[in-house]
Short mmCIF file of C-alpha atoms in Angstrom, two decimals:
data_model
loop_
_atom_site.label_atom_id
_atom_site.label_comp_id
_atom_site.label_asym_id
_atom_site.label_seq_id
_atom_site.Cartn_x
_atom_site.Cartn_y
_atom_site.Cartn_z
CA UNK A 1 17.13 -18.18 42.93
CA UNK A 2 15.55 -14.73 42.22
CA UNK A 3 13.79 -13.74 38.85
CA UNK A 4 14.44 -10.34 38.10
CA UNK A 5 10.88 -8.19 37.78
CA UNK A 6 10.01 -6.55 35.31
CA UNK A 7 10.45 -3.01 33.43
CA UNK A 8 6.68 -1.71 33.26
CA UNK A 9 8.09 0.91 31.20
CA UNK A 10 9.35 -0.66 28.17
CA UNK A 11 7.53 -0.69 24.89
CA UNK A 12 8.80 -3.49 22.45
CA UNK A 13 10.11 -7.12 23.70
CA UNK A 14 14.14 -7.00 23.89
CA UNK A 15 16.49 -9.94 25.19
CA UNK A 16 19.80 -9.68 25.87
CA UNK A 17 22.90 -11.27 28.10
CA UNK A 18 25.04 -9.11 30.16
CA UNK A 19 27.53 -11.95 29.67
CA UNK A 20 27.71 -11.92 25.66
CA UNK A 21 26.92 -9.72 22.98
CA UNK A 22 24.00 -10.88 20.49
CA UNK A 23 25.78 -12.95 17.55
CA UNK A 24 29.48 -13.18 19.65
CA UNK A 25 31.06 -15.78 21.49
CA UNK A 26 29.59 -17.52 24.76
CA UNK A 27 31.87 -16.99 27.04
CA UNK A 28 33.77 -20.66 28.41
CA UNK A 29 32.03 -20.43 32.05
CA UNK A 30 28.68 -21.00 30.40
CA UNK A 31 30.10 -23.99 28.62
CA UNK A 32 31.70 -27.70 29.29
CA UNK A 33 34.76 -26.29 29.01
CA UNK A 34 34.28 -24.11 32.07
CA UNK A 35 31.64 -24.43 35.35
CA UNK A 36 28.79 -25.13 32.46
CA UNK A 37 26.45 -23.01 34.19
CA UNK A 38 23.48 -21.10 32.65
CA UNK A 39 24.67 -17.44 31.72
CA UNK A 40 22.88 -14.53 32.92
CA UNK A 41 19.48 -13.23 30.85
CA UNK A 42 17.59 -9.76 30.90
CA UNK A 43 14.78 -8.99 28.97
CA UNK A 44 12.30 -6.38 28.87
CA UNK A 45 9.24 -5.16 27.12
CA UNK A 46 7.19 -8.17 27.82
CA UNK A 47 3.63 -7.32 26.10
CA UNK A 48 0.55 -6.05 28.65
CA UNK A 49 -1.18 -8.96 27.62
CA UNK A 50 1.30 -11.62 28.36
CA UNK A 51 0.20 -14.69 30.89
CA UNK A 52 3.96 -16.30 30.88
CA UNK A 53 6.90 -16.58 28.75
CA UNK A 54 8.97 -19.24 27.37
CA UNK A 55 12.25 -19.44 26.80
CA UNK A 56 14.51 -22.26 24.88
CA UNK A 57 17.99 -22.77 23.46
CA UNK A 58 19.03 -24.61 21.01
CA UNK A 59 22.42 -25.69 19.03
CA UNK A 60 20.59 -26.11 15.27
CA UNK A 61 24.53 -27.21 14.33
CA UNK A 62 24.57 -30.13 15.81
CA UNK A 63 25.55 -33.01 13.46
CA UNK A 64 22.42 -35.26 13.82
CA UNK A 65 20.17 -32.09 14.29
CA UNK A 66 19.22 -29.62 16.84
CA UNK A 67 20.05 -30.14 20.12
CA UNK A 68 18.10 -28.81 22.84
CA UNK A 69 19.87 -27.27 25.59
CA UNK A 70 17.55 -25.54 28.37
CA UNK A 71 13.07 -25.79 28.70
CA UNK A 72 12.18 -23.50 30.27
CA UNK A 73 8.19 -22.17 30.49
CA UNK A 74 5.21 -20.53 32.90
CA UNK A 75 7.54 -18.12 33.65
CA UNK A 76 5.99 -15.03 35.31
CA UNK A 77 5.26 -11.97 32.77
CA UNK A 78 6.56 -9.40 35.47
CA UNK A 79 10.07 -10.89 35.50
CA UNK A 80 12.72 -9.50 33.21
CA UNK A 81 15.56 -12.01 33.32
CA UNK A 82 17.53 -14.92 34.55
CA UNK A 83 20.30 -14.53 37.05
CA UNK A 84 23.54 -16.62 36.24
CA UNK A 85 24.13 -19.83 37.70
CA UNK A 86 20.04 -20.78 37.50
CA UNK A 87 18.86 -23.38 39.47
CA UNK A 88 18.24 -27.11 38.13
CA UNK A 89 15.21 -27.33 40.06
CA UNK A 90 12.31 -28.24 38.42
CA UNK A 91 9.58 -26.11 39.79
CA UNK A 92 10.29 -23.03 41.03
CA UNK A 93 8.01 -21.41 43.81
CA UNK A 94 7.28 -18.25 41.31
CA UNK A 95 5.13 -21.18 39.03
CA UNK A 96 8.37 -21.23 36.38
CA UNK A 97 8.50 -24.26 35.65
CA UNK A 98 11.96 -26.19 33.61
CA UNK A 99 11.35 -29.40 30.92
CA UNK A 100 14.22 -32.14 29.96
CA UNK A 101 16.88 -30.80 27.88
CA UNK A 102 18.18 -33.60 24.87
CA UNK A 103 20.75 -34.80 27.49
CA UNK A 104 18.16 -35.37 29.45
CA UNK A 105 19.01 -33.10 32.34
CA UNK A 106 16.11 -30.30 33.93
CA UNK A 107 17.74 -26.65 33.47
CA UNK A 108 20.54 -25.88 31.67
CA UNK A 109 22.77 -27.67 29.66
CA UNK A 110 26.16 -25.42 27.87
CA UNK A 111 27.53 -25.65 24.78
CA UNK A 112 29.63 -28.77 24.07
CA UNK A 113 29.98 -28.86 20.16
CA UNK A 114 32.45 -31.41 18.45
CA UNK A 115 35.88 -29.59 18.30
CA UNK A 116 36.46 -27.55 14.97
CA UNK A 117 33.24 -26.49 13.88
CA UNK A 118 31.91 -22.98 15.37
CA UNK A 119 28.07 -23.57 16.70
CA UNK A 120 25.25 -20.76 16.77
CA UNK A 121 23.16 -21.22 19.97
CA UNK A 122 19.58 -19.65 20.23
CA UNK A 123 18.19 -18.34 23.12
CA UNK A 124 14.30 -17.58 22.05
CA UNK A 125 11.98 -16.24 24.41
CA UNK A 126 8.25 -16.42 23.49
CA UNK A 127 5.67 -13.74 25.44
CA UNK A 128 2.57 -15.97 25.41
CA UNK A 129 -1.29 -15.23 26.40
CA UNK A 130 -1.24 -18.51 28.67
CA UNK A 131 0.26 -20.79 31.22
CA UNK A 132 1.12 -24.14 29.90
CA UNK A 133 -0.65 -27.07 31.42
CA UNK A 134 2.36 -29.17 30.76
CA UNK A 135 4.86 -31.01 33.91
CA UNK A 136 8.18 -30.32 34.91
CA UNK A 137 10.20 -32.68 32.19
CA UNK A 138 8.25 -31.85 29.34
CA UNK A 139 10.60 -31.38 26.30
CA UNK A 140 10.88 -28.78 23.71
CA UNK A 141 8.48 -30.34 21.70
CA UNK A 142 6.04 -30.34 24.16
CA UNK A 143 6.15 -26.79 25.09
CA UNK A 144 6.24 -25.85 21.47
CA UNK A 145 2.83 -28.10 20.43
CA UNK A 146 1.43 -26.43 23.43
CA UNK A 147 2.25 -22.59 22.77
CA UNK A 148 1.11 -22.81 19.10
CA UNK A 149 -1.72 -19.90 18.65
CA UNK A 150 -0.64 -18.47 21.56
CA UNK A 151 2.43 -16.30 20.85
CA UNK A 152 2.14 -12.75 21.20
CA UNK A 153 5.90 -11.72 20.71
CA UNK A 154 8.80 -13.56 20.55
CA UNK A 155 12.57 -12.63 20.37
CA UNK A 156 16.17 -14.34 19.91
CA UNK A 157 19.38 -13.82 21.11
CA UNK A 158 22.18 -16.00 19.75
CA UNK A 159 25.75 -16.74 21.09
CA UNK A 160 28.71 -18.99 19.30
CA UNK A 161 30.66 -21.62 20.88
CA UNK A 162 33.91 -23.66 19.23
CA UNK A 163 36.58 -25.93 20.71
#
């Protein structure tokens, strides 16, 4: 699948989802109540400086803790988003490359909280000054040990989910 390039023109790092509206409701495609595929992502305003970005999400509602739902790092600085449906590949021929999720899945994993509760989901994409030397699998924790002192910008975008 494609990664979108990026704006050269923009100034300050933005992210956004043409499928949901920062702090509203993901809609049920994106979720295991509909095809659970990854909804669509733009960004743009990725610093000069950057060498790859990062991007995670994360359900910090979860009962036992947060819940890691998509890896994803080495991404090229000139892209500016994520098309819909992403591919579950682990290495992609740009050099993006996609870690283990906590259901231990590469790529994407949607929403699923318990039913009754209404769960906030990050998306947070990191502009960093390097490429991380890490494998295709590596979890959250790895890519965040290795991207320490390396962050340039960074920027959320959050969507809710309840059954």
């Amino acid at each position: 699948m494609a990664i979108i390039p990026n704006d050269p023109g923009s100034k300050s790092l933005n992210f956004t989802s043409p499928a949901f509206q920062n702090g509203e409701m993901i809609p049920p495609q994106y979720t295991c109540q509909g095809s659970d595929i990854s909804p669509p992502l733009k960004w743009k305003g990725v610093p000069e400086e950057t060498e790859s970005l990062v991007m995670i999400m994360d359900d910090a509602d979860a009962p036992n803790g947060t819940i890691t739902h998509w890896v994803l790092f080495n991404l090229p600085p000139d892209t500016r988003g994520i098309p819909e449906s992403f591919t579950a590949q682990d290495k992609l021929d740009n050099g993006a490359i996609q870690g283990k999720n906590d259901f231990g899945d590469i790529g994407y994993t949607g929403p699923r909280p318990p039913p009754g509760k209404q769960h906030e989901y990050y998306f947070r994409l990191y502009a960093i000054d390097t490429k991380l030397d890490l494998s295709p699998g590596a979890t959250k924790d790895d890519v965040m040990h290795a991207l320490k002192g390396h962050v340039i910008d960074d920027v959320e975008l959050t969507g809710t989910y309840s059954r």
